[in-house]
PDB file of C-alpha atoms and ligand atoms in Angstrom:
ATOM      1  CA  UNK A   1      -2.158  18.535 -23.622  1.00  0.00           C
ATOM      2  CA  UNK A   2      -3.289  19.944 -20.267  1.00  0.00           C
ATOM      3  CA  UNK A   3      -5.747  22.812 -20.726  1.00  0.00           C
ATOM      4  CA  UNK A   4      -7.769  22.970 -17.462  1.00  0.00           C
ATOM      5  CA  UNK A   5      -7.157  22.425 -13.755  1.00  0.00           C
ATOM      6  CA  UNK A   6     -10.189  21.949 -11.511  1.00  0.00           C
ATOM      7  CA  UNK A   7     -10.235  22.175  -7.717  1.00  0.00           C
ATOM      8  CA  UNK A   8     -13.551  20.618  -6.559  1.00  0.00           C
ATOM      9  CA  UNK A   9     -14.678  21.525  -3.031  1.00  0.00           C
ATOM     10  CA  UNK A  10     -16.114  18.097  -2.153  1.00  0.00           C
ATOM     11  CA  UNK A  11     -15.827  14.439  -3.107  1.00  0.00           C
ATOM     12  CA  UNK A  12     -19.249  14.408  -4.853  1.00  0.00           C
ATOM     13  CA  UNK A  13     -18.177  17.492  -6.831  1.00  0.00           C
ATOM     14  CA  UNK A  14     -14.969  15.693  -7.856  1.00  0.00           C
ATOM     15  CA  UNK A  15     -16.943  12.661  -9.002  1.00  0.00           C
ATOM     16  CA  UNK A  16     -19.390  14.838 -10.934  1.00  0.00           C
ATOM     17  CA  UNK A  17     -16.499  16.582 -12.688  1.00  0.00           C
ATOM     18  CA  UNK A  18     -14.902  13.248 -13.504  1.00  0.00           C
ATOM     19  CA  UNK A  19     -18.166  11.969 -14.968  1.00  0.00           C
ATOM     20  CA  UNK A  20     -18.675  15.050 -17.153  1.00  0.00           C
ATOM     21  CA  UNK A  21     -15.039  15.487 -18.204  1.00  0.00           C
ATOM     22  CA  UNK A  22     -14.661  12.497 -20.514  1.00  0.00           C
ATOM     23  CA  UNK A  23     -11.519  10.660 -21.553  1.00  0.00           C
ATOM     24  CA  UNK A  24      -8.877  13.319 -21.069  1.00  0.00           C
ATOM     25  CA  UNK A  25      -9.586  13.814 -17.336  1.00  0.00           C
ATOM     26  CA  UNK A  26      -7.224  12.654 -14.597  1.00  0.00           C
ATOM     27  CA  UNK A  27      -7.233  12.864 -10.803  1.00  0.00           C
ATOM     28  CA  UNK A  28      -4.369  14.276  -8.799  1.00  0.00           C
ATOM     29  CA  UNK A  29      -3.893  14.051  -5.020  1.00  0.00           C
ATOM     30  CA  UNK A  30      -0.395  14.860  -3.714  1.00  0.00           C
ATOM     31  CA  UNK A  31       0.913  14.832  -7.264  1.00  0.00           C
ATOM     32  CA  UNK A  32       4.158  12.959  -6.514  1.00  0.00           C
ATOM     33  CA  UNK A  33       3.485  10.647  -9.465  1.00  0.00           C
ATOM     34  CA  UNK A  34       1.068  12.725 -11.550  1.00  0.00           C
ATOM     35  CA  UNK A  35       3.191  15.888 -11.705  1.00  0.00           C
ATOM     36  CA  UNK A  36       6.391  14.164 -12.923  1.00  0.00           C
ATOM     37  CA  UNK A  37       4.316  12.379 -15.572  1.00  0.00           C
ATOM     38  CA  UNK A  38       2.857  15.693 -16.762  1.00  0.00           C
ATOM     39  CA  UNK A  39       6.246  17.356 -16.757  1.00  0.00           C
ATOM     40  CA  UNK A  40       7.724  14.465 -18.709  1.00  0.00           C
ATOM     41  CA  UNK A  41       5.316  14.671 -21.601  1.00  0.00           C
ATOM     42  CA  UNK A  42       1.967  13.111 -20.582  1.00  0.00           C
ATOM     43  CA  UNK A  43      -0.105  14.424 -23.511  1.00  0.00           C
ATOM     44  CA  UNK A  44      -3.240  12.400 -22.760  1.00  0.00           C
ATOM     45  CA  UNK A  45      -4.340  14.461 -19.737  1.00  0.00           C
ATOM     46  CA  UNK A  46      -6.349  17.488 -20.827  1.00  0.00           C
ATOM     47  CA  UNK A  47      -8.217  18.217 -17.605  1.00  0.00           C
ATOM     48  CA  UNK A  48      -6.695  17.743 -14.157  1.00  0.00           C
ATOM     49  CA  UNK A  49      -9.037  17.277 -11.196  1.00  0.00           C
ATOM     50  CA  UNK A  50      -7.047  18.120  -8.075  1.00  0.00           C
ATOM     51  CA  UNK A  51      -8.398  16.527  -4.892  1.00  0.00           C
ATOM     52  CA  UNK A  52      -6.593  18.814  -2.425  1.00  0.00           C
ATOM     53  CA  UNK A  53      -9.787  20.694  -1.408  1.00  0.00           C
ATOM     54  CA  UNK A  54     -12.226  17.783  -1.786  1.00  0.00           C
ATOM     55  CA  UNK A  55     -12.571  17.091   1.945  1.00  0.00           C
ATOM     56  CA  UNK A  56     -10.604  13.833   1.943  1.00  0.00           C
ATOM     57  CA  UNK A  57      -8.327  14.787   4.858  1.00  0.00           C
ATOM     58  CA  UNK A  58     -10.139  13.188   7.820  1.00  0.00           C
ATOM     59  CA  UNK A  59      -8.508  10.850  10.342  1.00  0.00           C
ATOM     60  CA  UNK A  60     -10.849   9.048  12.728  1.00  0.00           C
ATOM     61  CA  UNK A  61      -9.545   6.613  15.329  1.00  0.00           C
ATOM     62  CA  UNK A  62     -12.316   5.058  17.375  1.00  0.00           C
ATOM     63  CA  UNK A  63     -12.871   1.833  19.303  1.00  0.00           C
ATOM     64  CA  UNK A  64      -9.864   0.064  17.796  1.00  0.00           C
ATOM     65  CA  UNK A  65     -10.567   1.020  14.213  1.00  0.00           C
ATOM     66  CA  UNK A  66      -9.225   3.670  11.855  1.00  0.00           C
ATOM     67  CA  UNK A  67     -10.885   5.577   9.028  1.00  0.00           C
ATOM     68  CA  UNK A  68      -8.339   7.546   7.037  1.00  0.00           C
ATOM     69  CA  UNK A  69      -9.293   9.982   4.294  1.00  0.00           C
ATOM     70  CA  UNK A  70      -7.718   9.243   0.921  1.00  0.00           C
ATOM     71  CA  UNK A  71      -6.168  12.720   0.877  1.00  0.00           C
ATOM     72  CA  UNK A  72      -4.247  12.288   4.148  1.00  0.00           C
ATOM     73  CA  UNK A  73      -0.499  12.576   3.661  1.00  0.00           C
ATOM     74  CA  UNK A  74       1.969  10.114   5.146  1.00  0.00           C
ATOM     75  CA  UNK A  75       3.523  12.914   7.220  1.00  0.00           C
ATOM     76  CA  UNK A  76       0.152  13.555   8.903  1.00  0.00           C
ATOM     77  CA  UNK A  77      -0.407   9.861   9.512  1.00  0.00           C
ATOM     78  CA  UNK A  78       3.025   9.468  11.082  1.00  0.00           C
ATOM     79  CA  UNK A  79       2.201  12.297  13.513  1.00  0.00           C
ATOM     80  CA  UNK A  80      -0.841  10.424  14.898  1.00  0.00           C
ATOM     81  CA  UNK A  81      -0.030   8.878  18.305  1.00  0.00           C
ATOM     82  CA  UNK A  82      -2.822   6.342  17.763  1.00  0.00           C
ATOM     83  CA  UNK A  83      -1.123   5.026  14.607  1.00  0.00           C
ATOM     84  CA  UNK A  84       2.341   4.495  16.092  1.00  0.00           C
ATOM     85  CA  UNK A  85       2.210   0.844  15.012  1.00  0.00           C
ATOM     86  CA  UNK A  86       2.423   1.997  11.378  1.00  0.00           C
ATOM     87  CA  UNK A  87       5.330   4.421  11.814  1.00  0.00           C
ATOM     88  CA  UNK A  88       8.076   2.043  10.621  1.00  0.00           C
ATOM     89  CA  UNK A  89       6.110   1.487   7.421  1.00  0.00           C
ATOM     90  CA  UNK A  90       5.471   5.196   6.927  1.00  0.00           C
ATOM     91  CA  UNK A  91       9.128   6.037   7.561  1.00  0.00           C
ATOM     92  CA  UNK A  92      10.138   3.603   4.806  1.00  0.00           C
ATOM     93  CA  UNK A  93       8.206   5.514   2.127  1.00  0.00           C
ATOM     94  CA  UNK A  94      10.382   7.889   0.116  1.00  0.00           C
ATOM     95  CA  UNK A  95      11.843  10.926   1.892  1.00  0.00           C
ATOM     96  CA  UNK A  96      10.384  13.465   4.378  1.00  0.00           C
ATOM     97  CA  UNK A  97       9.696  15.801   1.447  1.00  0.00           C
ATOM     98  CA  UNK A  98       7.810  13.082  -0.399  1.00  0.00           C
ATOM     99  CA  UNK A  99       5.817  12.115   2.703  1.00  0.00           C
ATOM    100  CA  UNK A 100       4.687  15.747   3.100  1.00  0.00           C
ATOM    101  CA  UNK A 101       2.872  15.437  -0.245  1.00  0.00           C
ATOM    102  CA  UNK A 102       2.197  11.760  -0.947  1.00  0.00           C
ATOM    103  CA  UNK A 103      -1.269  10.560   0.073  1.00  0.00           C
ATOM    104  CA  UNK A 104      -2.876   7.321   1.155  1.00  0.00           C
ATOM    105  CA  UNK A 105      -5.191   7.373  -1.890  1.00  0.00           C
ATOM    106  CA  UNK A 106      -2.334   7.907  -4.339  1.00  0.00           C
ATOM    107  CA  UNK A 107      -0.405   4.995  -2.866  1.00  0.00           C
ATOM    108  CA  UNK A 108      -3.208   2.609  -3.899  1.00  0.00           C
ATOM    109  CA  UNK A 109      -2.520   3.473  -7.540  1.00  0.00           C
ATOM    110  CA  UNK A 110       1.277   3.705  -7.401  1.00  0.00           C
ATOM    111  CA  UNK A 111       2.905   1.147  -9.700  1.00  0.00           C
ATOM    112  CA  UNK A 112       5.105  -1.569  -8.223  1.00  0.00           C
ATOM    113  CA  UNK A 113       7.650  -1.600  -6.679  1.00  0.00           C
ATOM    114  CA  UNK A 114       5.875   1.295  -4.906  1.00  0.00           C
ATOM    115  CA  UNK A 115       2.733   0.773  -2.816  1.00  0.00           C
ATOM    116  CA  UNK A 116       4.251   0.118   0.617  1.00  0.00           C
ATOM    117  CA  UNK A 117       1.271   1.530   2.496  1.00  0.00           C
ATOM    118  CA  UNK A 118      -1.073  -0.413   0.230  1.00  0.00           C
ATOM    119  CA  UNK A 119       0.763  -3.583   1.349  1.00  0.00           C
ATOM    120  CA  UNK A 120       0.058  -2.644   4.973  1.00  0.00           C
ATOM    121  CA  UNK A 121      -3.604  -2.104   4.166  1.00  0.00           C
ATOM    122  CA  UNK A 122      -3.889  -5.537   2.531  1.00  0.00           C
ATOM    123  CA  UNK A 123      -2.284  -7.191   5.561  1.00  0.00           C
ATOM    124  CA  UNK A 124      -4.731  -5.281   7.780  1.00  0.00           C
ATOM    125  CA  UNK A 125      -7.703  -6.514   5.726  1.00  0.00           C
ATOM    126  CA  UNK A 126      -8.669  -2.914   5.018  1.00  0.00           C
ATOM    127  CA  UNK A 127     -11.588  -1.770   2.894  1.00  0.00           C
ATOM    128  CA  UNK A 128     -11.813   1.309   0.706  1.00  0.00           C
ATOM    129  CA  UNK A 129     -14.809   3.628   0.421  1.00  0.00           C
ATOM    130  CA  UNK A 130     -15.284   4.251  -3.309  1.00  0.00           C
ATOM    131  CA  UNK A 131     -17.548   7.032  -4.567  1.00  0.00           C
ATOM    132  CA  UNK A 132     -19.183   7.238  -7.995  1.00  0.00           C
ATOM    133  CA  UNK A 133     -22.131   9.230  -9.392  1.00  0.00           C
ATOM    134  CA  UNK A 134     -24.277   6.225  -8.345  1.00  0.00           C
ATOM    135  CA  UNK A 135     -23.208   6.455  -4.676  1.00  0.00           C
ATOM    136  CA  UNK A 136     -20.648   4.899  -2.342  1.00  0.00           C
ATOM    137  CA  UNK A 137     -19.517   1.282  -2.230  1.00  0.00           C
ATOM    138  CA  UNK A 138     -17.110  -0.544   0.048  1.00  0.00           C
ATOM    139  CA  UNK A 139     -14.362  -2.535  -1.640  1.00  0.00           C
ATOM    140  CA  UNK A 140     -11.770  -4.856  -0.089  1.00  0.00           C
ATOM    141  CA  UNK A 141      -8.335  -3.300  -0.559  1.00  0.00           C
ATOM    142  CA  UNK A 142      -6.992  -6.548  -1.941  1.00  0.00           C
ATOM    143  CA  UNK A 143      -9.660  -6.515  -4.663  1.00  0.00           C
ATOM    144  CA  UNK A 144      -9.134  -2.847  -5.419  1.00  0.00           C
ATOM    145  CA  UNK A 145      -5.435  -3.483  -6.039  1.00  0.00           C
ATOM    146  CA  UNK A 146      -6.207  -6.410  -8.348  1.00  0.00           C
ATOM    147  CA  UNK A 147      -9.099  -4.882 -10.290  1.00  0.00           C
ATOM    148  CA  UNK A 148      -8.747  -1.121  -9.924  1.00  0.00           C
ATOM    149  CA  UNK A 149     -11.798   1.154  -9.801  1.00  0.00           C
ATOM    150  CA  UNK A 150     -14.121   2.533 -12.449  1.00  0.00           C
ATOM    151  CA  UNK A 151     -13.225   5.541 -14.577  1.00  0.00           C
ATOM    152  CA  UNK A 152     -15.871   7.658 -12.830  1.00  0.00           C
ATOM    153  CA  UNK A 153     -14.935   6.575  -9.294  1.00  0.00           C
ATOM    154  CA  UNK A 154     -12.663   7.981  -6.611  1.00  0.00           C
ATOM    155  CA  UNK A 155     -11.446   6.489  -3.336  1.00  0.00           C
ATOM    156  CA  UNK A 156     -12.593   8.674  -0.450  1.00  0.00           C
ATOM    157  CA  UNK A 157     -11.210   6.736   2.554  1.00  0.00           C
ATOM    158  CA  UNK A 158      -9.739   3.487   3.819  1.00  0.00           C
ATOM    159  CA  UNK A 159     -10.876   1.635   6.936  1.00  0.00           C
ATOM    160  CA  UNK A 160      -9.181  -1.022   9.051  1.00  0.00           C
ATOM    161  CA  UNK A 161      -9.034  -2.461  12.554  1.00  0.00           C
ATOM    162  CA  UNK A 162      -5.910  -1.417  14.413  1.00  0.00           C
ATOM    163  CA  UNK A 163      -3.634  -4.426  14.919  1.00  0.00           C
ATOM    164  CA  UNK A 164      -2.162  -5.578  18.216  1.00  0.00           C
ATOM    165  CA  UNK A 165       1.375  -4.123  17.859  1.00  0.00           C
ATOM    166  CA  UNK A 166       2.794  -7.383  19.257  1.00  0.00           C
ATOM    167  CA  UNK A 167       1.279  -9.334  16.333  1.00  0.00           C
ATOM    168  CA  UNK A 168       2.195  -6.879  13.548  1.00  0.00           C
ATOM    169  CA  UNK A 169       5.403  -6.692  11.562  1.00  0.00           C
ATOM    170  CA  UNK A 170       6.680  -4.623   8.639  1.00  0.00           C
ATOM    171  CA  UNK A 171      10.042  -4.970   6.929  1.00  0.00           C
ATOM    172  CA  UNK A 172      11.218  -3.474   3.636  1.00  0.00           C
ATOM    173  CA  UNK A 173      14.381  -4.543   1.833  1.00  0.00           C
ATOM    174  CA  UNK A 174      15.851  -1.614  -0.111  1.00  0.00           C
ATOM    175  CA  UNK A 175      19.027  -0.849  -2.002  1.00  0.00           C
ATOM    176  CA  UNK A 176      19.856   1.762   0.604  1.00  0.00           C
ATOM    177  CA  UNK A 177      18.462   2.489   4.059  1.00  0.00           C
ATOM    178  CA  UNK A 178      16.320   5.470   3.077  1.00  0.00           C
ATOM    179  CA  UNK A 179      14.388   6.786   0.090  1.00  0.00           C
ATOM    180  CA  UNK A 180      14.408   3.726  -2.115  1.00  0.00           C
ATOM    181  CA  UNK A 181      11.657   1.616  -3.662  1.00  0.00           C
ATOM    182  CA  UNK A 182      11.157  -1.944  -2.487  1.00  0.00           C
ATOM    183  CA  UNK A 183      13.191  -4.973  -3.386  1.00  0.00           C
ATOM    184  CA  UNK A 184      10.764  -6.831  -1.139  1.00  0.00           C
ATOM    185  CA  UNK A 185       8.220  -5.347   1.287  1.00  0.00           C
ATOM    186  CA  UNK A 186       6.625  -7.578   3.932  1.00  0.00           C
ATOM    187  CA  UNK A 187       3.612  -6.470   5.973  1.00  0.00           C
ATOM    188  CA  UNK A 188       2.108  -9.159   8.186  1.00  0.00           C
ATOM    189  CA  UNK A 189      -0.515  -9.532  10.881  1.00  0.00           C
ATOM    190  CA  UNK A 190      -0.305 -12.840  12.732  1.00  0.00           C
ATOM    191  CA  UNK A 191      -2.901 -13.090  15.515  1.00  0.00           C
ATOM    192  CA  UNK A 192      -2.506 -15.999  17.941  1.00  0.00           C
ATOM    193  CA  UNK A 193      -5.320 -17.982  19.570  1.00  0.00           C
ATOM    194  CA  UNK A 194      -4.469 -20.675  22.093  1.00  0.00           C
ATOM    195  CA  UNK A 195      -0.793 -20.395  21.205  1.00  0.00           C
ATOM    196  CA  UNK A 196      -1.284 -21.034  17.483  1.00  0.00           C
ATOM    197  CA  UNK A 197      -1.576 -18.702  14.503  1.00  0.00           C
ATOM    198  CA  UNK A 198      -5.149 -17.930  13.536  1.00  0.00           C
ATOM    199  CA  UNK A 199      -6.139 -15.592  10.694  1.00  0.00           C
ATOM    200  CA  UNK A 200      -2.637 -14.815   9.363  1.00  0.00           C
ATOM    201  CA  UNK A 201      -2.463 -12.163   6.652  1.00  0.00           C
ATOM    202  CA  UNK A 202       0.817 -11.519   4.887  1.00  0.00           C
ATOM    203  CA  UNK A 203       1.098  -8.959   2.074  1.00  0.00           C
ATOM    204  CA  UNK A 204       4.152  -8.667  -0.162  1.00  0.00           C
ATOM    205  CA  UNK A 205       5.265  -5.683  -2.241  1.00  0.00           C
ATOM    206  CA  UNK A 206       7.951  -5.444  -4.908  1.00  0.00           C
ATOM    207  CA  UNK A 207       7.611  -9.053  -6.019  1.00  0.00           C
ATOM    208  CA  UNK A 208       4.631  -9.114  -8.414  1.00  0.00           C
ATOM    209  CA  UNK A 209       2.747  -6.741 -10.735  1.00  0.00           C
ATOM    210  CA  UNK A 210       0.607  -5.675  -7.725  1.00  0.00           C
ATOM    211  CA  UNK A 211       0.827  -6.117  -3.964  1.00  0.00           C
ATOM    212  CA  UNK A 212       0.016  -9.815  -3.343  1.00  0.00           C
ATOM    213  CA  UNK A 213      -1.120 -11.935  -0.409  1.00  0.00           C
ATOM    214  CA  UNK A 214       1.378 -14.649   0.515  1.00  0.00           C
ATOM    215  CA  UNK A 215      -1.389 -17.234   0.674  1.00  0.00           C
ATOM    216  CA  UNK A 216       0.883 -20.280   0.487  1.00  0.00           C
ATOM    217  CA  UNK A 217       2.916 -18.945   3.404  1.00  0.00           C
ATOM    218  CA  UNK A 218      -0.252 -18.136   5.355  1.00  0.00           C
ATOM    219  CA  UNK A 219      -1.505 -21.702   4.832  1.00  0.00           C
ATOM    220  CA  UNK A 220       1.713 -23.111   6.308  1.00  0.00           C
ATOM    221  CA  UNK A 221       1.398 -20.889   9.388  1.00  0.00           C
ATOM    222  CA  UNK A 222      -2.306 -21.364  10.047  1.00  0.00           C
ATOM    223  CA  UNK A 223      -3.012 -23.427  13.171  1.00  0.00           C
ATOM    224  CA  UNK A 224       0.698 -23.774  13.997  1.00  0.00           C
ATOM    225  CA  UNK A 225       2.789 -22.476  16.874  1.00  0.00           C
ATOM    226  CA  UNK A 226       5.161 -19.828  15.539  1.00  0.00           C
ATOM    227  CA  UNK A 227       8.406 -21.807  15.758  1.00  0.00           C
ATOM    228  CA  UNK A 228      11.565 -21.245  13.734  1.00  0.00           C
ATOM    229  CA  UNK A 229      10.891 -24.427  11.710  1.00  0.00           C
ATOM    230  CA  UNK A 230       7.345 -23.363  10.794  1.00  0.00           C
ATOM    231  CA  UNK A 231       8.528 -19.881   9.838  1.00  0.00           C
ATOM    232  CA  UNK A 232      11.271 -21.356   7.635  1.00  0.00           C
ATOM    233  CA  UNK A 233       8.699 -23.520   5.795  1.00  0.00           C
ATOM    234  CA  UNK A 234       6.342 -20.563   5.377  1.00  0.00           C
ATOM    235  CA  UNK A 235       9.149 -18.383   4.016  1.00  0.00           C
ATOM    236  CA  UNK A 236      10.013 -20.984   1.345  1.00  0.00           C
ATOM    237  CA  UNK A 237       6.325 -21.498   0.518  1.00  0.00           C
ATOM    238  CA  UNK A 238       5.983 -17.775  -0.214  1.00  0.00           C
ATOM    239  CA  UNK A 239       8.035 -18.305  -3.395  1.00  0.00           C
ATOM    240  CA  UNK A 240       4.816 -19.794  -4.846  1.00  0.00           C
ATOM    241  CA  UNK A 241       3.029 -16.500  -4.201  1.00  0.00           C
ATOM    242  CA  UNK A 242       5.278 -14.200  -6.207  1.00  0.00           C
ATOM    243  CA  UNK A 243       5.975 -13.277  -9.822  1.00  0.00           C
ATOM    244  CA  UNK A 244       8.846 -10.793  -9.625  1.00  0.00           C
ATOM    245  CA  UNK A 245      10.224  -8.619 -12.420  1.00  0.00           C
ATOM    246  CA  UNK A 246      13.561  -7.028 -13.231  1.00  0.00           C
ATOM    247  CA  UNK A 247      13.725  -3.280 -12.677  1.00  0.00           C
ATOM    248  CA  UNK A 248      16.228  -0.572 -11.783  1.00  0.00           C
ATOM    249  CA  UNK A 249      16.205  -1.655  -8.130  1.00  0.00           C
ATOM    250  CA  UNK A 250      16.765  -5.420  -8.432  1.00  0.00           C
ATOM    251  CA  UNK A 251      16.500  -8.361 -10.777  1.00  0.00           C
ATOM    252  CA  UNK A 252      13.713 -10.919 -10.500  1.00  0.00           C
ATOM    253  CA  UNK A 253      16.405 -13.490  -9.613  1.00  0.00           C
ATOM    254  CA  UNK A 254      17.611 -11.356  -6.708  1.00  0.00           C
ATOM    255  CA  UNK A 255      14.075 -10.755  -5.446  1.00  0.00           C
ATOM    256  CA  UNK A 256      13.517 -14.530  -5.363  1.00  0.00           C
ATOM    257  CA  UNK A 257      16.688 -14.908  -3.334  1.00  0.00           C
ATOM    258  CA  UNK A 258      15.809 -12.110  -0.913  1.00  0.00           C
ATOM    259  CA  UNK A 259      12.141 -12.938  -0.305  1.00  0.00           C
ATOM    260  CA  UNK A 260      12.474 -16.085   1.885  1.00  0.00           C
ATOM    261  CA  UNK A 261      15.278 -14.600   3.966  1.00  0.00           C
ATOM    262  CA  UNK A 262      13.444 -11.330   4.414  1.00  0.00           C
ATOM    263  CA  UNK A 263      10.109 -12.946   5.246  1.00  0.00           C
ATOM    264  CA  UNK A 264      11.798 -15.255   7.758  1.00  0.00           C
ATOM    265  CA  UNK A 265      13.374 -12.237   9.452  1.00  0.00           C
ATOM    266  CA  UNK A 266      10.086 -10.342   9.538  1.00  0.00           C
ATOM    267  CA  UNK A 267       8.170 -13.252  11.076  1.00  0.00           C
ATOM    268  CA  UNK A 268      10.966 -14.166  13.484  1.00  0.00           C
ATOM    269  CA  UNK A 269      10.444 -10.714  14.981  1.00  0.00           C
ATOM    270  CA  UNK A 270       7.019 -11.948  16.148  1.00  0.00           C
ATOM    271  CA  UNK A 271       8.453 -14.876  18.127  1.00  0.00           C
ATOM    272  CA  UNK A 272      11.160 -12.870  19.862  1.00  0.00           C
ATOM    273  CA  UNK A 273      13.687 -15.057  17.995  1.00  0.00           C
ATOM    274  CA  UNK A 274      15.385 -12.831  15.389  1.00  0.00           C
ATOM    275  CA  UNK A 275      17.906 -15.457  14.162  1.00  0.00           C
TER     276      UNK A 275
HETATM  277  C1  FAD B 301      11.093   9.966  -5.486  1.00  0.00           C
HETATM  278  C2  FAD B 301       9.909   9.071  -5.166  1.00  0.00           C
HETATM  279  C3  FAD B 301      10.051   8.106  -4.192  1.00  0.00           C
HETATM  280  C4  FAD B 301       8.959   7.280  -3.872  1.00  0.00           C
HETATM  281  N1  FAD B 301       9.135   6.332  -2.914  1.00  0.00           N
HETATM  282  C5  FAD B 301       8.083   5.540  -2.584  1.00  0.00           C
HETATM  283  C6  FAD B 301       8.263   4.533  -1.590  1.00  0.00           C
HETATM  284  O1  FAD B 301       9.333   4.344  -1.010  1.00  0.00           O
HETATM  285  N2  FAD B 301       7.175   3.762  -1.304  1.00  0.00           N
HETATM  286  C7  FAD B 301       5.982   3.931  -1.918  1.00  0.00           C
HETATM  287  O2  FAD B 301       5.031   3.201  -1.594  1.00  0.00           O
HETATM  288  N3  FAD B 301       5.797   4.858  -2.885  1.00  0.00           N
HETATM  289  C8  FAD B 301       6.816   5.659  -3.228  1.00  0.00           C
HETATM  290  N4  FAD B 301       6.661   6.601  -4.211  1.00  0.00           N
HETATM  291  C9  FAD B 301       5.402   6.635  -4.983  1.00  0.00           C
HETATM  292  C10 FAD B 301       4.369   7.722  -4.580  1.00  0.00           C
HETATM  293  O3  FAD B 301       4.937   8.918  -4.251  1.00  0.00           O
HETATM  294  C11 FAD B 301       3.507   7.337  -3.415  1.00  0.00           C
HETATM  295  O4  FAD B 301       3.079   6.018  -3.599  1.00  0.00           O
HETATM  296  C12 FAD B 301       2.315   8.257  -3.141  1.00  0.00           C
HETATM  297  O5  FAD B 301       1.551   7.686  -2.089  1.00  0.00           O
HETATM  298  C13 FAD B 301       1.420   8.630  -4.282  1.00  0.00           C
HETATM  299  O6  FAD B 301       0.467   9.565  -3.743  1.00  0.00           O
HETATM  300  P1  FAD B 301       0.127  10.976  -4.400  1.00  0.00           P
HETATM  301  O7  FAD B 301      -0.935  11.589  -3.550  1.00  0.00           O
HETATM  302  O8  FAD B 301       1.331  11.788  -4.630  1.00  0.00           O
HETATM  303  O9  FAD B 301      -0.470  10.476  -5.793  1.00  0.00           O
HETATM  304  P2  FAD B 301      -0.691  11.302  -7.158  1.00  0.00           P
HETATM  305  O10 FAD B 301       0.585  11.429  -7.876  1.00  0.00           O
HETATM  306  O11 FAD B 301      -1.500  12.519  -6.938  1.00  0.00           O
HETATM  307  O12 FAD B 301      -1.634  10.218  -7.890  1.00  0.00           O
HETATM  308  C14 FAD B 301      -1.156   8.935  -8.194  1.00  0.00           C
HETATM  309  C15 FAD B 301      -2.273   8.147  -8.872  1.00  0.00           C
HETATM  310  O13 FAD B 301      -3.319   7.877  -7.926  1.00  0.00           O
HETATM  311  C16 FAD B 301      -4.561   8.376  -8.419  1.00  0.00           C
HETATM  312  N5  FAD B 301      -5.293   8.840  -7.234  1.00  0.00           N
HETATM  313  C17 FAD B 301      -4.803   9.625  -6.254  1.00  0.00           C
HETATM  314  N6  FAD B 301      -5.729   9.789  -5.289  1.00  0.00           N
HETATM  315  C18 FAD B 301      -6.828   9.117  -5.698  1.00  0.00           C
HETATM  316  C19 FAD B 301      -8.121   8.913  -5.133  1.00  0.00           C
HETATM  317  N7  FAD B 301      -8.490   9.450  -3.960  1.00  0.00           N
HETATM  318  N8  FAD B 301      -9.009   8.138  -5.808  1.00  0.00           N
HETATM  319  C20 FAD B 301      -8.658   7.584  -7.005  1.00  0.00           C
HETATM  320  N9  FAD B 301      -7.450   7.750  -7.586  1.00  0.00           N
HETATM  321  C21 FAD B 301      -6.543   8.509  -6.929  1.00  0.00           C
HETATM  322  C22 FAD B 301      -4.199   9.472  -9.397  1.00  0.00           C
HETATM  323  O14 FAD B 301      -5.191   9.695 -10.339  1.00  0.00           O
HETATM  324  C23 FAD B 301      -2.940   8.890 -10.021  1.00  0.00           C
HETATM  325  O15 FAD B 301      -3.268   7.953 -11.019  1.00  0.00           O
HETATM  326  C24 FAD B 301       7.730   7.437  -4.553  1.00  0.00           C
HETATM  327  C25 FAD B 301       7.601   8.428  -5.539  1.00  0.00           C
HETATM  328  C26 FAD B 301       8.669   9.232  -5.839  1.00  0.00           C
HETATM  329  C27 FAD B 301       8.493  10.276  -6.905  1.00  0.00           C
END
């Protein structure tokens, strides 16, 4: 049962508290997932370490790259003119009320079918700055989502190169147009070199236990001109990349049906052919 709430004034102070607090300690950022869990009977958390004052609210956009503090809310991100390319993704996350509280750091630990911003970060080849009592390390976002972080670690920021808006696409299939978790989320960055795809990164949400790279689809696209036929093959190949589950939003069967259609639509947006 919860008996203490701590409000550390810096990231190192948060990490030190986490290290000294033992098993019953938990971190909270915006609290959109942690608070409902506490209110619905989470008995394991005895000490809550709230990150709101830990100095994780920085946004730095410089020379084509972004460093975003883990405590930045989606509402603040959406208000950044330099991050306009990510606005469709941000607008697809929950409701305005949720986006006023939900943070970038919390999204990395949100269970599927949440994690829409995490999918963007994987497609952008982002890294996370992770702080522990031993110091800071840099961790690829894709690895962080697969392996998690240590019990005494916190994420302080994420870093990525800003994509060319013409080579970036984001599309989320939902049960309704607003405020719904993903049936399938597609975030993709498809740079071209000499008229062919080079360095494609496609991340999928809602279709596996974590956000996944659509590596089979990427392999089909690599080195090819982005034609309708190539996109159709890539969209079918992506079925090898997923392991969907049934939940309140959709069945695994339905997700398998939706994925190729949805991925084809997302990628077609990058050719100017939306058929
Ligand atoms: C009604 C509703 C709708 C939602 N819709 C969406 C949606 O459409 N898309 C979507 O992606 N998500 C959605 N979510 C999930 C969630 O709100 C967001 O993913 C949000 O980004 C979580 O951030 P938070 O700051 O509120 O996390 P919190 O609830 O504070 O924390 C969540 C988890 O992350 C950990 N954590 C937080 N910050 C850090 C850090 N810096 N370092 C290490 N661990 C940390 C916490 O310990 C906790 O385990 C929804 C949630 C609700 C309740």
